XYZ file of C-alpha atoms in Angstrom:
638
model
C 5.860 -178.499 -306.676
C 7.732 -180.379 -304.020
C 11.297 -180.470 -305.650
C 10.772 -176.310 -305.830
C 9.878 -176.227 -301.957
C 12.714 -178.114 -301.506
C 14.646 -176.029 -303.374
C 13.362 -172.748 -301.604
C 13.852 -174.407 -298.021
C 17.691 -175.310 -299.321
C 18.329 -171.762 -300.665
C 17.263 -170.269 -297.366
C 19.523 -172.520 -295.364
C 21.985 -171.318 -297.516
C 21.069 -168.062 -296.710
C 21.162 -167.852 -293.094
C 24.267 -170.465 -293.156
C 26.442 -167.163 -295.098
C 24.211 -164.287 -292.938
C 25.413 -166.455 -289.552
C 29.352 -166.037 -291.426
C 28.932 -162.335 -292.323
C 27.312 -160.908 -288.379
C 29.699 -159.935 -285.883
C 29.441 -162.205 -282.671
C 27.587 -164.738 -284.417
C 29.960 -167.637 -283.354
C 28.772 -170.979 -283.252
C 29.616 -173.965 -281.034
C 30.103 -175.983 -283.683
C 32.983 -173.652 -285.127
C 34.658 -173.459 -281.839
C 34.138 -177.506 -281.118
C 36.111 -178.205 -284.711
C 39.493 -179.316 -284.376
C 40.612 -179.188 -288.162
C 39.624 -177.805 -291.577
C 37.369 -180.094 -293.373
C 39.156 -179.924 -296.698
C 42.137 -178.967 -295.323
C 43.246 -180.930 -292.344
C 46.712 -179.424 -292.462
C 45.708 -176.112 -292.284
C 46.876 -174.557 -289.095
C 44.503 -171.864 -289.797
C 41.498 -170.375 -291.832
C 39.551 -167.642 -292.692
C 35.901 -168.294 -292.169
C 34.553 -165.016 -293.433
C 36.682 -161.567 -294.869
C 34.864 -159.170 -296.620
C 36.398 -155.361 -297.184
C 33.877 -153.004 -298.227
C 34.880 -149.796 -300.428
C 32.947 -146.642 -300.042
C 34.191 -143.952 -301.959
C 32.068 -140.255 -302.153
C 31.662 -137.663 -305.201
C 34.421 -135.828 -303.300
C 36.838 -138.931 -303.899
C 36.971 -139.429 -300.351
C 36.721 -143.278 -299.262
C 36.033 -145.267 -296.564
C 37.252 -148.871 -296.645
C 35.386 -151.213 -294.090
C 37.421 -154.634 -293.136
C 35.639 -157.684 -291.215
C 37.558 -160.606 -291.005
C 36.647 -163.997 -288.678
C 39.420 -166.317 -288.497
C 40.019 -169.822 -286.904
C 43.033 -170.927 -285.003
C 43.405 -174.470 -284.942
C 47.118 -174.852 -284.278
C 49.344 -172.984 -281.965
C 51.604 -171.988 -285.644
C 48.648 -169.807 -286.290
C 48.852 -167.635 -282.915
C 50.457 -164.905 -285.146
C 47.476 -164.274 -286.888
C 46.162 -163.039 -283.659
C 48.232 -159.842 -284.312
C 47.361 -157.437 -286.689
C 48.673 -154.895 -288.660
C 46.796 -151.513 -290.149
C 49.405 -149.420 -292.299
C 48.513 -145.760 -292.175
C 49.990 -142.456 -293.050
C 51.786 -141.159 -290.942
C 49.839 -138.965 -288.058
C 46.315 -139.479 -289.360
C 45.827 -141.850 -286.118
C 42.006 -140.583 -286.408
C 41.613 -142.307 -290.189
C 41.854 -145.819 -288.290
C 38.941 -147.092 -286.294
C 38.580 -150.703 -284.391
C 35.064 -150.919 -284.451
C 34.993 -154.045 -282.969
C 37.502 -156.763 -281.853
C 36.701 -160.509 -279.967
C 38.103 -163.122 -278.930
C 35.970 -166.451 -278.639
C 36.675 -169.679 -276.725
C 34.708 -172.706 -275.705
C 35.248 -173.275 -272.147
C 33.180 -176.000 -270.216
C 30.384 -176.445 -273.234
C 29.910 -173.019 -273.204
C 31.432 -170.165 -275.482
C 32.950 -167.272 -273.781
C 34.104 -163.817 -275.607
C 36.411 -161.905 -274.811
C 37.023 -158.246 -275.661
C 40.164 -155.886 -277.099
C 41.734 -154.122 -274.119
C 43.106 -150.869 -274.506
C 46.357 -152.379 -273.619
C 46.175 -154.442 -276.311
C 45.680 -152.038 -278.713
C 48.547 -149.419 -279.757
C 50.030 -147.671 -282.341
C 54.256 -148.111 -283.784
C 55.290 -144.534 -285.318
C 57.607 -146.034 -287.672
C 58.876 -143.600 -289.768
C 57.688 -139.896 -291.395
C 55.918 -141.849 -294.292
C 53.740 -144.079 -292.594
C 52.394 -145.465 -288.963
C 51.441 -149.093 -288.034
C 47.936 -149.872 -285.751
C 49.007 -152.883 -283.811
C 46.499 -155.188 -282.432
C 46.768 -157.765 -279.980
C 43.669 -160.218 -279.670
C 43.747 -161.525 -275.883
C 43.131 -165.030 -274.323
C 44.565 -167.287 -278.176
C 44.680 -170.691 -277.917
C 44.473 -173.721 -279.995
C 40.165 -173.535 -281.221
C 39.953 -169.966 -280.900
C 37.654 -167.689 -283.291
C 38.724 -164.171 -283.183
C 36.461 -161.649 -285.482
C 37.485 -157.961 -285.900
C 36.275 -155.182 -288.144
C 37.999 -151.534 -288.466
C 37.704 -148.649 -290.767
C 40.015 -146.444 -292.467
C 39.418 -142.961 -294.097
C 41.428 -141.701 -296.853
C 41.746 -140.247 -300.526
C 41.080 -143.237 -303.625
C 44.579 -142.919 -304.750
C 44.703 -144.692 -307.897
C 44.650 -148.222 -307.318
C 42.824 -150.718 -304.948
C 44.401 -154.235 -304.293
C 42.747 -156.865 -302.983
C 43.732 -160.526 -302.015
C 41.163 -162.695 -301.633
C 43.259 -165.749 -301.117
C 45.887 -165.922 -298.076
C 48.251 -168.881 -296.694
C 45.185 -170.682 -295.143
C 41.779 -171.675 -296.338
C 39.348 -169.356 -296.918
C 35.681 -170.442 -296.543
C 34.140 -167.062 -297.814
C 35.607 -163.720 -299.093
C 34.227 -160.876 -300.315
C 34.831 -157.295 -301.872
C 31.857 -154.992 -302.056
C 32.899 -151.256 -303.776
C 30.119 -148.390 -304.310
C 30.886 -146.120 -306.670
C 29.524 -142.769 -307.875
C 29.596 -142.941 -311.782
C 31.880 -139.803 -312.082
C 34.419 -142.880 -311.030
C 35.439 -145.023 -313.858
C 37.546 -148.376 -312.654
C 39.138 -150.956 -314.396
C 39.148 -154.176 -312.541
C 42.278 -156.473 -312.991
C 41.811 -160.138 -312.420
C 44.483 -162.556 -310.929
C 45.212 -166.136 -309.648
C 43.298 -169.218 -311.094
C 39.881 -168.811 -309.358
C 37.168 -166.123 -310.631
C 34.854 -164.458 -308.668
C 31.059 -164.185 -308.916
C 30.641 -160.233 -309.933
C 26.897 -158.712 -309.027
C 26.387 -155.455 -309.651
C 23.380 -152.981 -308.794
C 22.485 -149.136 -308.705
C 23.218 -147.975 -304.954
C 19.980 -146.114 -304.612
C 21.111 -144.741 -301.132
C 22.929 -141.786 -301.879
C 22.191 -138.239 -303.397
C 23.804 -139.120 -306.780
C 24.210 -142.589 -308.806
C 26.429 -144.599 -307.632
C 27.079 -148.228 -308.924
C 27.831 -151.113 -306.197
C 29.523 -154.494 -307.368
C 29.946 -157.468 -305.030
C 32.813 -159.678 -305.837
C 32.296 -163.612 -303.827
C 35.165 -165.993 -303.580
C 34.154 -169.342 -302.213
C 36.295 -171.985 -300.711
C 39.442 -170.892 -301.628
C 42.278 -173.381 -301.275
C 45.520 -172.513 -298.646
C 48.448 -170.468 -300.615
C 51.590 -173.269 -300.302
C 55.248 -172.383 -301.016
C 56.406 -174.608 -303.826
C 59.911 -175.376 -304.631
C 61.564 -172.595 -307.349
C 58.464 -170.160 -307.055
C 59.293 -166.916 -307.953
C 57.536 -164.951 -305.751
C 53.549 -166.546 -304.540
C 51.760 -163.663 -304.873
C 52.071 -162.937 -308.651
C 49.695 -166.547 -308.453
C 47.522 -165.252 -305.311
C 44.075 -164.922 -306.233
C 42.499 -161.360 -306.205
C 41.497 -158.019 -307.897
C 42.761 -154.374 -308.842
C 41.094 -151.937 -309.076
C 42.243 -149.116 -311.183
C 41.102 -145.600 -311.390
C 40.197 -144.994 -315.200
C 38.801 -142.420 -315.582
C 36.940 -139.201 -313.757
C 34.130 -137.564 -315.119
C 31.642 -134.957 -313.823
C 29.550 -133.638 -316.473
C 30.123 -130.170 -317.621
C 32.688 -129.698 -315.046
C 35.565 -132.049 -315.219
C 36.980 -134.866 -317.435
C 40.177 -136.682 -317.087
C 41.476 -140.098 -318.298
C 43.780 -141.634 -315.885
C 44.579 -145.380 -316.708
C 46.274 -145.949 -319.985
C 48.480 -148.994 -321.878
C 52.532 -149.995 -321.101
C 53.375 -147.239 -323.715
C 51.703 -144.235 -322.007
C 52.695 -145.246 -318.096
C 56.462 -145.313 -319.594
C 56.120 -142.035 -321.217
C 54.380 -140.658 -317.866
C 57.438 -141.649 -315.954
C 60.232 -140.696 -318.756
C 58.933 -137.085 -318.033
C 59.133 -137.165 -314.362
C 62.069 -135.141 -312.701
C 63.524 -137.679 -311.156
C 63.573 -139.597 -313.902
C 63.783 -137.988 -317.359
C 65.577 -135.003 -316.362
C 68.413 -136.826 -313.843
C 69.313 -139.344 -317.220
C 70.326 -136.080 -319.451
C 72.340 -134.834 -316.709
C 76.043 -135.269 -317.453
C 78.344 -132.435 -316.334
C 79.065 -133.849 -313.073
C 81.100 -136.270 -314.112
C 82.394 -136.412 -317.977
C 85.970 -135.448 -316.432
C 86.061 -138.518 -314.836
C 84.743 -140.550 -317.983
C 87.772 -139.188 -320.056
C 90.075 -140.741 -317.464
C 87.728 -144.112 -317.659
C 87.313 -144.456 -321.296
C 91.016 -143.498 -322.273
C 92.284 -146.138 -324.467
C 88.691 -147.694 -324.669
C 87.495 -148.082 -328.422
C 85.150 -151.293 -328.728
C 81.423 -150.829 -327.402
C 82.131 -153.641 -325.377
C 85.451 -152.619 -323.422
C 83.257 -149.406 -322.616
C 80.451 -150.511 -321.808
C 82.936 -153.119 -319.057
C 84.493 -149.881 -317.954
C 81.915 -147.830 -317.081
C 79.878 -150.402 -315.227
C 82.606 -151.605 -313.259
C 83.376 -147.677 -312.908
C 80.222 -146.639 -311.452
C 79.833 -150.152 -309.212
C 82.946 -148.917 -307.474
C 82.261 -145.580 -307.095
C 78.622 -145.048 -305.949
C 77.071 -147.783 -303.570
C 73.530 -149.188 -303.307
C 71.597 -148.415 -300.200
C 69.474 -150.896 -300.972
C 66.422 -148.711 -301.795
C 64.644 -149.816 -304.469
C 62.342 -147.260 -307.143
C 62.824 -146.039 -310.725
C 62.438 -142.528 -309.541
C 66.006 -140.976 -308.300
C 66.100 -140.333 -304.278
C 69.231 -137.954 -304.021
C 69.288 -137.063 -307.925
C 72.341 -138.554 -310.045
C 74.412 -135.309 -308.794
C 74.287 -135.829 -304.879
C 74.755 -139.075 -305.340
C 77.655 -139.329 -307.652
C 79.324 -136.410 -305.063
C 78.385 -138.437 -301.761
C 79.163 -141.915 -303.445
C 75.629 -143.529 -302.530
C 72.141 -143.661 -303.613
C 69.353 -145.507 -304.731
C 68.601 -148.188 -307.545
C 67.815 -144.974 -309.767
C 70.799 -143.123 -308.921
C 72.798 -145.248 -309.655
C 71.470 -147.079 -312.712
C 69.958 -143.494 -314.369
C 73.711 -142.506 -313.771
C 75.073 -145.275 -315.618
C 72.778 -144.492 -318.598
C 74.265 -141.259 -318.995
C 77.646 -142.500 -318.989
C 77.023 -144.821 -321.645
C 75.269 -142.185 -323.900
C 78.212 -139.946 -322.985
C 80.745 -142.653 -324.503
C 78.508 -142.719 -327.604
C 76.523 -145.510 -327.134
C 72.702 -146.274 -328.118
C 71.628 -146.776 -324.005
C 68.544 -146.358 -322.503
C 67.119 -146.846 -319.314
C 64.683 -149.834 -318.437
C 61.698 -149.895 -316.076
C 61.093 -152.978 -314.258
C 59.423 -155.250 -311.235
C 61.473 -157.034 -309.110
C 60.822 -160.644 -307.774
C 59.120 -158.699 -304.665
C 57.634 -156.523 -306.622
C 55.407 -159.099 -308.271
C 55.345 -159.566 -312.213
C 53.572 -156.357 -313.724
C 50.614 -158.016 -315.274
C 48.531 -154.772 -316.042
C 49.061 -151.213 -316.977
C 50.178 -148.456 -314.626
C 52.599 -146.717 -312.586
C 52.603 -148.836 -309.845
C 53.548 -151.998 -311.405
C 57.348 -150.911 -311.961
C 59.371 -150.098 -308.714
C 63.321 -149.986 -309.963
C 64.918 -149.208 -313.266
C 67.865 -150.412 -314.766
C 70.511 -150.210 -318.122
C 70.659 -151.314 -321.644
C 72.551 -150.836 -324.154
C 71.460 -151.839 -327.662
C 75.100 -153.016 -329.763
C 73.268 -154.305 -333.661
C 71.210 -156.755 -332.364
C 71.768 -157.695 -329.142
C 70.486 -155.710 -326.270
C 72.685 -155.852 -323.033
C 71.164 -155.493 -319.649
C 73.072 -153.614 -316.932
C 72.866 -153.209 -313.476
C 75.604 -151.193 -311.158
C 73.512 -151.776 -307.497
C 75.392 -155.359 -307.099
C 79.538 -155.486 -307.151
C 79.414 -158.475 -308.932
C 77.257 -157.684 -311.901
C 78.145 -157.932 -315.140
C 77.015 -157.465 -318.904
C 74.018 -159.635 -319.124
C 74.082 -160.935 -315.721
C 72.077 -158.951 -313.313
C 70.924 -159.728 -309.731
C 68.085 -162.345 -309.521
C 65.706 -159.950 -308.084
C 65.705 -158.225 -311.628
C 65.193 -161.184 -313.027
C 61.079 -160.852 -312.943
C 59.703 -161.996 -316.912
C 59.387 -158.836 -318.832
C 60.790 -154.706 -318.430
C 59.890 -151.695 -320.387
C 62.773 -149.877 -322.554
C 62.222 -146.026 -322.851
C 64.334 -144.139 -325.508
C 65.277 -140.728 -325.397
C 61.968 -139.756 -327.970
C 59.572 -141.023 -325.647
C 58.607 -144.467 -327.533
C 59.229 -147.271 -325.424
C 58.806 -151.121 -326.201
C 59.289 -154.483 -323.818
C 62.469 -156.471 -323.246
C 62.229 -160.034 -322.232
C 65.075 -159.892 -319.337
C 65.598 -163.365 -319.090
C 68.908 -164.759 -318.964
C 70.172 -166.121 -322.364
C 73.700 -167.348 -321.836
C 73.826 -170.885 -319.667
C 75.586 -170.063 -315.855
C 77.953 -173.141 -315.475
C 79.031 -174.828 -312.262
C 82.099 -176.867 -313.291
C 83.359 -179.448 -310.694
C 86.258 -181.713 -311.206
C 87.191 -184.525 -308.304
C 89.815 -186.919 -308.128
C 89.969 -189.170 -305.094
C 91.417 -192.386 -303.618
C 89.311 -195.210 -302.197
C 91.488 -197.147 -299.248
C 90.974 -200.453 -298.158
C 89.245 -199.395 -295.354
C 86.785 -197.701 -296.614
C 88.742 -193.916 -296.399
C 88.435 -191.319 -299.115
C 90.710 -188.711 -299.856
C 90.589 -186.246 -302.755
C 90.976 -183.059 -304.265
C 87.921 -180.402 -305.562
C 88.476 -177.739 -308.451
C 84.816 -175.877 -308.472
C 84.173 -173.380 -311.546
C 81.575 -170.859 -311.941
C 80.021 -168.636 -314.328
C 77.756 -166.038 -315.289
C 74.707 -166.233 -312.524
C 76.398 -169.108 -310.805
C 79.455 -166.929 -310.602
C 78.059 -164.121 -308.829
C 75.893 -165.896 -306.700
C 79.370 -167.751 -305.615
C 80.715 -164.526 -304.822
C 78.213 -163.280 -302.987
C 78.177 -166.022 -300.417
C 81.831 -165.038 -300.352
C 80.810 -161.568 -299.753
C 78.037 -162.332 -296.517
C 79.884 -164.813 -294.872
C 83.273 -165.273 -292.942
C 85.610 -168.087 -294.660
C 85.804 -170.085 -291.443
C 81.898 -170.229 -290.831
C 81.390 -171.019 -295.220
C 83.956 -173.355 -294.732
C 81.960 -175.095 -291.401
C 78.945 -174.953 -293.391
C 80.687 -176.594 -296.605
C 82.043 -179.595 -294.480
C 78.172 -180.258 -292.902
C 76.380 -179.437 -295.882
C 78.622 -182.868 -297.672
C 77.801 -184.991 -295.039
C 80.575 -184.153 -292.391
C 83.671 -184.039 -294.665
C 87.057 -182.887 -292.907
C 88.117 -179.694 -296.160
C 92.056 -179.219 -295.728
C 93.962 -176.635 -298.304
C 91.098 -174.536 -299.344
C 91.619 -171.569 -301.635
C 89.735 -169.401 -304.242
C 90.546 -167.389 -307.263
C 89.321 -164.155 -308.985
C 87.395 -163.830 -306.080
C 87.003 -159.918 -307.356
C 87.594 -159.982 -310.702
C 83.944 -160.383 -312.145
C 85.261 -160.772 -315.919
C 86.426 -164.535 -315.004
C 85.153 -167.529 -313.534
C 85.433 -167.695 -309.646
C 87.050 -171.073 -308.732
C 87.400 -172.611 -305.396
C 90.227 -175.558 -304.825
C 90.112 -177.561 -301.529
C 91.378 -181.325 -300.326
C 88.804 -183.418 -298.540
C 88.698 -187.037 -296.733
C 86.199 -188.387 -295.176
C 84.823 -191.871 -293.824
C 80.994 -191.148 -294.674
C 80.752 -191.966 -298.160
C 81.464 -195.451 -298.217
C 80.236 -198.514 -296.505
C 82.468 -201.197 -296.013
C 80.735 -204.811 -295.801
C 82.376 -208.438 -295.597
C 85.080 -208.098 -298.665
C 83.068 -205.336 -300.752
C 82.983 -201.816 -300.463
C 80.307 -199.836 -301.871
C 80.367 -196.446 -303.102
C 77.920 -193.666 -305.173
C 80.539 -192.430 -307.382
C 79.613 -188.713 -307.462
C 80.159 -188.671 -303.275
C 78.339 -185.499 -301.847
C 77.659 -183.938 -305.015
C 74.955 -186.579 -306.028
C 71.295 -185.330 -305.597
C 69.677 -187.364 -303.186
C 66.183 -185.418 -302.589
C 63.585 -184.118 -305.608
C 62.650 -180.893 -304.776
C 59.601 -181.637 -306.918
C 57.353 -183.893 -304.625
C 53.800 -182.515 -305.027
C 51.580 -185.180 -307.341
C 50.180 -181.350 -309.508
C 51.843 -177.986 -309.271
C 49.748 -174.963 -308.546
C 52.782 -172.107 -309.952
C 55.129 -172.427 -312.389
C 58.856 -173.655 -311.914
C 61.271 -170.496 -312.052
C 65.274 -171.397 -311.985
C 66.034 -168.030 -312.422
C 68.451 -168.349 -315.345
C 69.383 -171.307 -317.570
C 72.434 -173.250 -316.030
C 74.458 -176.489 -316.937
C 76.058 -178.551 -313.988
C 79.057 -180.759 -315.309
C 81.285 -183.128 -313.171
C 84.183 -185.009 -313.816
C 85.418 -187.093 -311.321
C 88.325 -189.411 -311.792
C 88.110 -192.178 -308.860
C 91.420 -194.685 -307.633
C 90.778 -197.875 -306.872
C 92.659 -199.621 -304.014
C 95.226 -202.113 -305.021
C 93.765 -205.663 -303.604
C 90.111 -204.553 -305.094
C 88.748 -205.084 -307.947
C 85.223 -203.546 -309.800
C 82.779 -206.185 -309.060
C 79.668 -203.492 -310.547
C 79.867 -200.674 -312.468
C 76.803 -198.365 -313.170
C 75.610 -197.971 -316.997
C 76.079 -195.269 -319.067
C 72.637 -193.397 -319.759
C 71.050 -190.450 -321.307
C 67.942 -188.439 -320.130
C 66.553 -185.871 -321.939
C 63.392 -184.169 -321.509
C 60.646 -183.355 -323.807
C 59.661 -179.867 -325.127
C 63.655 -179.378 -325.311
C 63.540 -178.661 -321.308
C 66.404 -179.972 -320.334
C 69.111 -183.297 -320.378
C 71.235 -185.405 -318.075
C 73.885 -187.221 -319.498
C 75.945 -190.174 -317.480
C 78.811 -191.167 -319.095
C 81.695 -193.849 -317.143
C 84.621 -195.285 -318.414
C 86.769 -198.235 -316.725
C 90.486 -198.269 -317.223
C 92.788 -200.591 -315.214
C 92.634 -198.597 -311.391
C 90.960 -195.993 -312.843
C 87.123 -195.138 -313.208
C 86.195 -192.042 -315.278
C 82.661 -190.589 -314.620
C 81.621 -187.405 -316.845
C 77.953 -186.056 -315.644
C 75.909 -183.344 -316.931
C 72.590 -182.069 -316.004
C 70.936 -179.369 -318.176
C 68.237 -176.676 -317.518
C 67.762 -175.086 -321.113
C 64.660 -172.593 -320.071
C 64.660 -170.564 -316.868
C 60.874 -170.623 -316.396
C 58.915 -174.269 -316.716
C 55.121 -173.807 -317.260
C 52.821 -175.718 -314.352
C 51.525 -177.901 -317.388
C 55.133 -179.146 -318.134
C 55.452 -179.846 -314.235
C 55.266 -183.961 -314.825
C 58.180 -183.836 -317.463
C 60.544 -181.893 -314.877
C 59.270 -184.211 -312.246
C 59.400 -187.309 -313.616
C 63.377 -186.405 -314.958
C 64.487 -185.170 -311.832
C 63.569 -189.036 -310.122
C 65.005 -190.950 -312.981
C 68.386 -188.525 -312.538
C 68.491 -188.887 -308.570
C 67.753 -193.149 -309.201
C 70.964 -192.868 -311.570
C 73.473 -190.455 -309.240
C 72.270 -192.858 -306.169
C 73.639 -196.185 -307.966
C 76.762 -197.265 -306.423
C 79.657 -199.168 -307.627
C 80.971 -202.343 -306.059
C 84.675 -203.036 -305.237
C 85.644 -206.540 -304.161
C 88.377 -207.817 -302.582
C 90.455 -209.751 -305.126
């Protein structure tokens, strides 16, 4: 009897502990007086309470409730003090601050202070949508502020919902109601469930089913080195319209699988319809094509034809903005102008291409079913067995190499029937970076030398494109700091333009930094600036897995002089790393002849994505390969 009044008194201390979180105003001294996060004391932040609440009516008219009450602890958090309500554009009256507070502790005793109208305005950004801006007053370092507003509007067809943010979050909560005309399919994501309650809402004129969904002590979001984009690993929940049924007067099923949301948007206008448009431009293919007889000289042809002819805007979506025709006459358009374009030049020229529906990197990975989950479309063109991937937005595309923000795990081909199936779009072929150095060691200490850099595939056009965003006398600034203050003398680059080779950059450097000169010896690490001195892989676990992008093979070959009057006193060994599951290899290979030391290096990557449960392996290589590029070798004086 005892151990269940203890229990009892417990529960209801837990009770009022979560009903003291959930009130407005109800701010303690004790939250105010605490300087850090108690399982978190790095967190310049955190969310002590966030629920949204989802009300949606028989008329499919919602009302979406948000109450948030956040800590400051740091002054890096004083941003979260300004918040941001996206709303369409002129429906100022669908947004309501109900309430707004900020709390300090001043002299033992907490004070609040409220919104000001001042502080509270609204940014008319653009004919689409409107931004409420709010400004909480009086921020400093052990601030609370709480805020709840409202927003009216129609259920669309999805609700998302992130329940875990960049800080800690003690307690969050989504709470939906229902009417049972309104079927949803709930989507689960990240690596910590919710406890899901449900009950009949019994205050409203027709059924209505309300389900509570608790998160509890959610741990601080944390950029990790090669993540491809956090929130595809953010905890949370959509919520997808299904289905809507009224009985005996309407029926409709919304939500369906990857093969129906493809067909959906095949038979859109601007999709469907623009790719089987082809008048507008088949004089111009003639003059492309002539003399082109090999799928893959016209396949070459036509992208780099429609690269140089119709630019990117940089708007993303897989439904066309201008249409293929405006576009192709005004020479711009969007992702689906351009890439639905290129599709019907390639059918045109006979070959089997169709177009491909993915997420970019921003976009998030598309985990579940439905037309949101796709947001840009690009090319393929299906030769026997090999599928090649095409994209025209970036000048220095080519076959198989598209920009990284494609790049995003798995797209959806459509064919001209309407069947549609997945395409893995990860990179196959390896992108090499292939450096060759030859320097001279001098007595003192000096080193002079000469750099031949060569890159290809991804490695190639990311090369260019620094090229492309950046003045030569600024890349060249950042170059000489970037290796540890070199002086770079005779610096030149080839096929700076023409994608179909490797790009190449020569260049002479000398510099006094890389050696240290002590009594009679001089010490050296033999790969100089190129040697990888920091792992980016320092967490003990890893929360996300490791994304590279695209597989890629480093190799160096550096041919070092020795100074006459020195002699090699300590040479580093030979080795070979190579990681389990087939992940990867580093091979160290040197060679001594007379005044001459020969060093050939290689480091490996042979899968673009590592899994968090292979994290140790990369880890645990990457130290042992930074211990072996640090060694140094030893000249002495003879």
């Amino acid at each position: 009897m005892r151990n269940v009044v203890i229990s009892i008194l417990l529960i209801c201390v837990f009770l009022k502990g979560n009903a003291q979180n959930t009130s407005l105003g109800n701010v303690t001294i004790a939250q105010l007086e605490e300087k850090k996060h108690p399982k978190d004391s790095a967190a310049v932040a955190a969310i002590l309470y966030s629920n949204i609440a989802i009300d949606l009516n028989r008329n499919g008219n919602s009302q979406k409730t948000t109450t948030k009450k956040v800590k400051i602890y740091k002054s890096e958090a004083y941003n979260l003090s300004n918040i941001l309500i996206y709303f369409a554009a002129g429906k100022t009256n669908y947004v309501n601050i109900v309430s707004a507070y900020t709390y300090n502790l001043v002299d033992g005793k907490i004070v609040k202070t409220k919104l000001k109208p001042e502080n509270e305005f609204v940014e008319k950004t653009n004919t689409s949508y409107w931004i409420k801006k709010i400004a909480f007053p009086d921020v400093k370092e052990g601030s609370i502020i709480e805020y709840q507003f409202t927003e009216e509007g129609g259920f669309g067809s999805l609700y998302h919902f992130n329940a875990q943010e960049n800080f800690p979050v003690n307690y969050s909560e989504l709470k939906t109601t229902f009417p049972d005309a309104f079927e949803f399919k709930k989507n689960l994501k990240g690596f910590f469930p919710p406890k899901i309650t449900s009950k009949i809402a019994n205050t409203y004129n027709y059924i209505a089913t309300e389900t509570t969904y608790v998160f509890q002590n959610l741990p601080a979001m944390r950029e990790e080195a090669f993540v491809n984009n956090i929130d595809n690993y953010r905890t949370g929940i959509s919520l997808e319209l299904e289905r809507i049924a009224v009985p005996g007067q309407f029926y409709k099923t919304l939500s369906s699988d990857w093969t129906s949301v493809a067909k959906t948007i095949y038979e859109y206008d601007s999709f469907g319809s623009e790719v089987n448009k082809s008048g507008y431009f088949e004089d111009d293919l003639k003059v492309v094509l002539e003399g082109k007889v090999k799928p893959d000289a016209k396949i070459t042809a036509i992208l780099e034809y429609v690269k140089s002819t119709v630019k990117w805007n940089q708007h993303y979506g897989y439904s066309c903005e201008k249409g293929v025709r405006k576009a192709y006459k005004e020479k711009s358009g969007n992702s689906a102008d351009i890439n639905l374009m290129l599709t019907a030049m390639l059918r045109t020229a006979g070959l089997a291409a169709n177009p491909v529906l993915i997420s970019t990197r921003s976009n998030g990975i598309a985990y579940f079913p439905n037309l949101n989950a796709f947001n840009y479309v690009i090319a393929a063109v299906e030769t026997g067995d090999e599928m090649i991937l095409l994209d025209a937005t970036d000048p220095f595309s080519t076959p198989n190499v598209l920009p990284l923000r494609d790049l995003n795990w798995i797209g959806r081909l459509i064919r001209k029937n309407g069947t549609s199936e997945s395409i893995d779009l990860a990179p196959k072929k390896f992108a090499a970076d292939n450096i060759a150095i030859d320097y001279t060691i001098e007595a003192g200490g000096k080193i002079n030398g000469k750099v031949r850099r060569q890159y290809t595939e991804h490695k190639a056009m990311d090369c260019r494109n620094s090229f492309e965003d950046i003045k030569e006398d600024a890349y060249l600034d950042d170059l000489e700091n970037k290796y540890g203050k070199i002086e770079i003398s005779d610096y030149s680059r080839s096929n700076e333009k023409d994608v179909l080779l490797p790009a190449i950059e020569n260049f002479s450097f000398s510099s006094d930094n890389w050696s240290e000169v002590i009594g009679d010896r001089i010490y050296i690490k033999p790969m100089l600036f190129f040697a990888n001195s920091k792992n980016p892989f320092k967490q003990e676990t890893r929360e996300y897995p490791v994304d590279f992008g695209f597989p890629f093979v480093e190799k160096y070959n550096i041919s070092i002089h020795i100074p006459d009057g020195f002699t090699l006193e300590t040479v580093p060994l030979a080795g070979v790393l190579v990681m389990e599951e087939g992940l990867g290899v580093f091979r160290y290979n040197i060679a001594v002849n007379d005044n001459m030391l020969q060093l050939l290096v290689s480091h490996q990557i042979n899968s673009p994505i590592v899994p968090r449960e292979q994290y140790g392996i990369l880890k645990d290589y990457y130290k042992e390969m930074i211990t072996k590029q640090s060694e140094k070798i030893i000249l002495k004086r003879i």
